[in-house]
């Protein structure tokens, strides 16, 4: 006898979203699509797999994402077709901006329009240590705006996503903004910060010791209390901004104030991607089941990236929000299932009739369920209740002989005979609450 094989489980940090949870996902996705459309963004869909180099060049080799979190593999087929000993290296996208920029450059969108506004929604992959709110496959909804140097569009974006989160019911959010200035500013600040931190090296956490070498700005991001204490007197990036960068940042904060978007300037805000310049922002949540992973949304300006990936000099800004984290921040109210009608054949011989009725009402636009396994009537009615059906259509041999079915209102328990040919229309009229 063969052994019973053990069940296969999903990959650690990658989750199933079961139908019972999907209504909450749809709500967030719908709100995101509607809001981005209202602000003039159009959806783009890019591949989930990209050449590894795209992320190395955009996100940055020294970042955590690129140095240790990417799912990278060799595309062996490519080795055969190119005749090279190694296949092309491919990576499951860890974020959406690099792909959007690649597509923008590849399709020469810059030659077609001055300002391009794109939205996207889909799964991203990072091999992080799984925790509540931190997964290895997670969903992001994001926007990218190419061609506008800001800062008004920066403020508009921050205001938009703040409004979106609030309208979804996310409570207790905090909007943090900062400016990283130009690349030159950042380079100067990096040196100053490194020099400041070096005397404290021995006291820094292991992670920050590493970061001091590879990317000192990320030390400011550390969650270790000692690191945080050391950083309290660290130089502020805002003191390193050029006059143009400062003017840009001041106009950003005054536009936010004019729009009524509450925010806090946080000079220690840095983010784990290298492509940012000038405006940087993050929205943190405090409520619901959010734990330490409280960044609901992060974004910023990446003015040099389009050029770095082979396009012209196009200033750009974007953000992405994590859908799982937004769901954790929202109250978990179960959404009851609901169906317009359940079709119930009382005898197995009427299953074909039931199938034709189901087809007619579904084609008329109603949601309909039918149990065509030949279950007892009582069981079928119980299922109709469970599905939250508003109506039931019951066909028995007596009705069949007369060419009618019973249309039963599940709330009032009233029922009446309706000819087969009229069923779909009669049901629709009742569902719309119009004249019978
Ligand atoms: P990010 O800060 O790496 O930025 O990610 C944005 C958001 O995705 C985070 O605020 C968080 O809500 C969610 N997120 C990130 N990692 C995870 C994870 N492991 N598990 C669950 N959720 C996660 C970016 O990805 C940039 N591409 C944003 C951007 C767009 N900047 C400019 N344009």
mmCIF file of N, CA and C and ligand atoms in Angstrom, residues 65 69 94-98 120 124-126 128-129 131 133-144 157 271-273 275-276 282-283 293-302 317-326, ligand 1:
data_model
loop_
_atom_site.group_PDB
_atom_site.id
_atom_site.type_symbol
_atom_site.label_atom_id
_atom_site.label_comp_id
_atom_site.label_asym_id
_atom_site.label_seq_id
_atom_site.Cartn_x
_atom_site.Cartn_y
_atom_site.Cartn_z
ATOM 1 N N UNK A 65 17.007 45.313 0.111
ATOM 2 C CA UNK A 65 16.171 44.625 -0.888
ATOM 3 C C UNK A 65 17.057 43.905 -1.895
ATOM 4 N N UNK A 69 17.247 40.350 -0.317
ATOM 5 C CA UNK A 69 15.836 39.970 -0.259
ATOM 6 C C UNK A 69 15.209 39.557 -1.589
ATOM 7 N N UNK A 94 10.508 43.089 -6.586
ATOM 8 C CA UNK A 94 10.315 43.402 -5.168
ATOM 9 C C UNK A 94 9.491 44.670 -4.961
ATOM 10 N N UNK A 95 9.217 45.411 -6.034
ATOM 11 C CA UNK A 95 8.443 46.661 -5.960
ATOM 12 C C UNK A 95 8.049 47.045 -7.378
ATOM 13 N N UNK A 96 7.269 48.103 -7.531
ATOM 14 C CA UNK A 96 6.708 48.406 -8.848
ATOM 15 C C UNK A 96 7.339 49.565 -9.605
ATOM 16 N N UNK A 97 8.101 50.414 -8.902
ATOM 17 C CA UNK A 97 8.598 51.626 -9.554
ATOM 18 C C UNK A 97 9.585 51.318 -10.679
ATOM 19 N N UNK A 98 10.519 50.405 -10.400
ATOM 20 C CA UNK A 98 11.540 50.095 -11.404
ATOM 21 C C UNK A 98 10.889 49.592 -12.688
ATOM 22 N N UNK A 120 -0.810 51.125 -10.595
ATOM 23 C CA UNK A 120 -0.650 49.675 -10.699
ATOM 24 C C UNK A 120 -1.025 49.018 -9.382
ATOM 25 N N UNK A 124 4.141 41.724 -4.963
ATOM 26 C CA UNK A 124 5.575 42.016 -4.963
ATOM 27 C C UNK A 124 6.232 40.951 -4.071
ATOM 28 N N UNK A 125 7.524 40.767 -4.222
ATOM 29 C CA UNK A 125 8.203 39.655 -3.533
ATOM 30 C C UNK A 125 9.490 40.126 -2.878
ATOM 31 N N UNK A 126 9.590 39.928 -1.580
ATOM 32 C CA UNK A 126 10.851 40.238 -0.879
ATOM 33 C C UNK A 126 11.093 39.145 0.142
ATOM 34 N N UNK A 128 11.972 38.769 3.099
ATOM 35 C CA UNK A 128 12.179 39.355 4.429
ATOM 36 C C UNK A 128 11.810 38.305 5.474
ATOM 37 N N UNK A 129 12.145 38.601 6.726
ATOM 38 C CA UNK A 129 11.739 37.691 7.803
ATOM 39 C C UNK A 129 10.247 37.881 8.038
ATOM 40 N N UNK A 131 6.636 38.346 9.439
ATOM 41 C CA UNK A 131 6.059 38.775 10.711
ATOM 42 C C UNK A 131 4.675 39.328 10.370
ATOM 43 N N UNK A 133 2.193 41.630 9.141
ATOM 44 C CA UNK A 133 2.335 42.823 8.304
ATOM 45 C C UNK A 133 3.584 42.820 7.437
ATOM 46 N N UNK A 134 4.404 41.780 7.571
ATOM 47 C CA UNK A 134 5.598 41.713 6.717
ATOM 48 C C UNK A 134 5.654 40.323 6.089
ATOM 49 N N UNK A 135 5.475 40.287 4.786
ATOM 50 C CA UNK A 135 5.355 39.013 4.099
ATOM 51 C C UNK A 135 6.367 38.923 2.973
ATOM 52 N N UNK A 136 6.483 37.713 2.422
ATOM 53 C CA UNK A 136 7.424 37.525 1.320
ATOM 54 C C UNK A 136 6.738 37.725 -0.026
ATOM 55 N N UNK A 137 5.442 37.476 -0.064
ATOM 56 C CA UNK A 137 4.637 37.980 -1.180
ATOM 57 C C UNK A 137 3.620 38.913 -0.564
ATOM 58 N N UNK A 138 3.563 40.140 -1.038
ATOM 59 C CA UNK A 138 2.605 41.104 -0.511
ATOM 60 C C UNK A 138 2.103 41.928 -1.680
ATOM 61 N N UNK A 139 1.003 42.610 -1.449
ATOM 62 C CA UNK A 139 0.371 43.350 -2.547
ATOM 63 C C UNK A 139 0.578 44.841 -2.355
ATOM 64 N N UNK A 140 0.946 45.473 -3.450
ATOM 65 C CA UNK A 140 1.082 46.931 -3.424
ATOM 66 C C UNK A 140 0.130 47.556 -4.430
ATOM 67 N N UNK A 141 -0.415 48.705 -4.052
ATOM 68 C CA UNK A 141 -1.130 49.558 -4.997
ATOM 69 C C UNK A 141 -0.311 50.835 -5.056
ATOM 70 N N UNK A 142 0.043 51.267 -6.247
ATOM 71 C CA UNK A 142 0.933 52.424 -6.330
ATOM 72 C C UNK A 142 0.622 53.345 -7.490
ATOM 73 N N UNK A 143 1.159 54.533 -7.402
ATOM 74 C CA UNK A 143 1.037 55.530 -8.477
ATOM 75 C C UNK A 143 2.426 56.039 -8.824
ATOM 76 N N UNK A 144 2.630 56.342 -10.101
ATOM 77 C CA UNK A 144 3.872 56.986 -10.533
ATOM 78 C C UNK A 144 3.476 58.129 -11.457
ATOM 79 N N UNK A 157 -0.299 64.325 -4.349
ATOM 80 C CA UNK A 157 -0.213 62.873 -4.162
ATOM 81 C C UNK A 157 -0.334 62.500 -2.681
ATOM 82 N N UNK A 271 14.462 56.100 3.390
ATOM 83 C CA UNK A 271 13.749 54.874 3.034
ATOM 84 C C UNK A 271 14.706 53.911 2.356
ATOM 85 N N UNK A 272 14.316 52.654 2.338
ATOM 86 C CA UNK A 272 15.252 51.620 1.928
ATOM 87 C C UNK A 272 15.477 51.460 0.436
ATOM 88 N N UNK A 273 15.292 52.510 -0.329
ATOM 89 C CA UNK A 273 15.535 52.428 -1.767
ATOM 90 C C UNK A 273 16.412 53.611 -2.151
ATOM 91 N N UNK A 275 16.832 55.252 -4.983
ATOM 92 C CA UNK A 275 16.536 56.169 -6.097
ATOM 93 C C UNK A 275 15.909 57.505 -5.701
ATOM 94 N N UNK A 276 15.652 57.704 -4.418
ATOM 95 C CA UNK A 276 14.933 58.923 -4.049
ATOM 96 C C UNK A 276 15.792 60.179 -4.072
ATOM 97 N N UNK A 282 6.074 59.110 4.080
ATOM 98 C CA UNK A 282 5.609 57.819 4.570
ATOM 99 C C UNK A 282 4.348 58.069 5.384
ATOM 100 N N UNK A 283 3.400 57.175 5.257
ATOM 101 C CA UNK A 283 2.202 57.291 6.104
ATOM 102 C C UNK A 283 2.186 56.100 7.040
ATOM 103 N N UNK A 293 5.111 46.751 12.057
ATOM 104 C CA UNK A 293 5.156 47.077 10.618
ATOM 105 C C UNK A 293 4.063 48.100 10.332
ATOM 106 N N UNK A 294 4.307 49.331 10.733
ATOM 107 C CA UNK A 294 3.210 50.303 10.683
ATOM 108 C C UNK A 294 3.265 51.233 9.472
ATOM 109 N N UNK A 295 4.221 51.017 8.552
ATOM 110 C CA UNK A 295 4.255 51.872 7.356
ATOM 111 C C UNK A 295 3.195 51.381 6.380
ATOM 112 N N UNK A 296 2.153 52.189 6.218
ATOM 113 C CA UNK A 296 1.064 51.792 5.318
ATOM 114 C C UNK A 296 1.407 52.137 3.885
ATOM 115 N N UNK A 297 2.209 53.180 3.738
ATOM 116 C CA UNK A 297 2.461 53.696 2.405
ATOM 117 C C UNK A 297 3.765 54.467 2.418
ATOM 118 N N UNK A 298 4.535 54.315 1.349
ATOM 119 C CA UNK A 298 5.789 55.055 1.275
ATOM 120 C C UNK A 298 6.010 55.537 -0.134
ATOM 121 N N UNK A 299 6.644 56.670 -0.244
ATOM 122 C CA UNK A 299 6.887 57.166 -1.600
ATOM 123 C C UNK A 299 7.854 58.316 -1.610
ATOM 124 N N UNK A 300 8.063 58.831 -2.787
ATOM 125 C CA UNK A 300 8.956 59.968 -2.912
ATOM 126 C C UNK A 300 9.303 60.247 -4.349
ATOM 127 N N UNK A 301 10.119 61.276 -4.487
ATOM 128 C CA UNK A 301 10.538 61.755 -5.804
ATOM 129 C C UNK A 301 11.791 60.985 -6.218
ATOM 130 N N UNK A 302 11.868 60.651 -7.494
ATOM 131 C CA UNK A 302 13.063 59.947 -8.005
ATOM 132 C C UNK A 302 13.472 60.602 -9.321
ATOM 133 N N UNK A 317 7.710 61.252 -9.485
ATOM 134 C CA UNK A 317 7.379 60.970 -8.078
ATOM 135 C C UNK A 317 6.347 59.851 -8.022
ATOM 136 N N UNK A 318 6.362 59.085 -6.946
ATOM 137 C CA UNK A 318 5.368 58.019 -6.809
ATOM 138 C C UNK A 318 5.270 57.533 -5.381
ATOM 139 N N UNK A 319 4.352 56.620 -5.175
ATOM 140 C CA UNK A 319 4.235 55.977 -3.867
ATOM 141 C C UNK A 319 3.626 54.595 -4.065
ATOM 142 N N UNK A 320 3.755 53.760 -3.050
ATOM 143 C CA UNK A 320 3.025 52.491 -3.043
ATOM 144 C C UNK A 320 2.520 52.224 -1.635
ATOM 145 N N UNK A 321 1.332 51.630 -1.564
ATOM 146 C CA UNK A 321 0.804 51.272 -0.249
ATOM 147 C C UNK A 321 0.617 49.757 -0.173
ATOM 148 N N UNK A 322 0.822 49.218 1.001
ATOM 149 C CA UNK A 322 0.719 47.771 1.190
ATOM 150 C C UNK A 322 -0.704 47.398 1.547
ATOM 151 N N UNK A 323 -1.312 46.581 0.698
ATOM 152 C CA UNK A 323 -2.738 46.257 0.918
ATOM 153 C C UNK A 323 -2.928 45.457 2.212
ATOM 154 N N UNK A 324 -2.055 44.475 2.462
ATOM 155 C CA UNK A 324 -2.229 43.678 3.695
ATOM 156 C C UNK A 324 -2.169 44.581 4.924
ATOM 157 N N UNK A 325 -1.252 45.543 4.896
ATOM 158 C CA UNK A 325 -1.116 46.417 6.081
ATOM 159 C C UNK A 325 -2.346 47.294 6.249
ATOM 160 N N UNK A 326 -2.911 47.756 5.148
ATOM 161 C CA UNK A 326 -4.128 48.570 5.256
ATOM 162 C C UNK A 326 -5.249 47.723 5.848
HETATM 163 P P1 LIG B 1 8.353 50.589 0.052
HETATM 164 O O1 LIG B 1 8.387 51.523 1.189
HETATM 165 O O2 LIG B 1 9.439 49.591 -0.043
HETATM 166 O O3 LIG B 1 8.333 51.479 -1.269
HETATM 167 O O4 LIG B 1 6.985 49.829 0.036
HETATM 168 C C1 LIG B 1 5.770 50.542 0.039
HETATM 169 C C2 LIG B 1 4.778 49.891 0.975
HETATM 170 O O5 LIG B 1 4.630 48.494 0.652
HETATM 171 C C3 LIG B 1 5.181 49.901 2.433
HETATM 172 O O6 LIG B 1 4.852 51.130 3.043
HETATM 173 C C4 LIG B 1 4.345 48.751 2.990
HETATM 174 O O7 LIG B 1 3.015 49.172 3.243
HETATM 175 C C5 LIG B 1 4.328 47.762 1.836
HETATM 176 N N1 LIG B 1 5.335 46.705 2.042
HETATM 177 C C6 LIG B 1 6.663 46.772 1.784
HETATM 178 N N2 LIG B 1 7.271 45.616 2.103
HETATM 179 C C7 LIG B 1 6.307 44.792 2.586
HETATM 180 C C8 LIG B 1 6.292 43.434 3.084
HETATM 181 N N3 LIG B 1 7.386 42.682 3.124
HETATM 182 N N4 LIG B 1 5.110 42.930 3.503
HETATM 183 C C9 LIG B 1 3.975 43.667 3.456
HETATM 184 N N5 LIG B 1 3.930 44.932 2.972
HETATM 185 C C10 LIG B 1 5.075 45.500 2.555
HETATM 186 C C11 LIG B 1 8.305 50.985 -2.509
HETATM 187 O O8 LIG B 1 8.140 49.830 -2.798
HETATM 188 C C12 LIG B 1 8.406 52.061 -3.582
HETATM 189 N N6 LIG B 1 8.359 51.408 -4.898
HETATM 190 C C13 LIG B 1 7.307 53.087 -3.437
HETATM 191 C C14 LIG B 1 7.407 54.140 -4.478
HETATM 192 C C15 LIG B 1 6.669 54.238 -5.613
HETATM 193 N N7 LIG B 1 8.251 55.138 -4.478
HETATM 194 C C16 LIG B 1 8.082 55.851 -5.586
HETATM 195 N N8 LIG B 1 7.126 55.290 -6.284
#
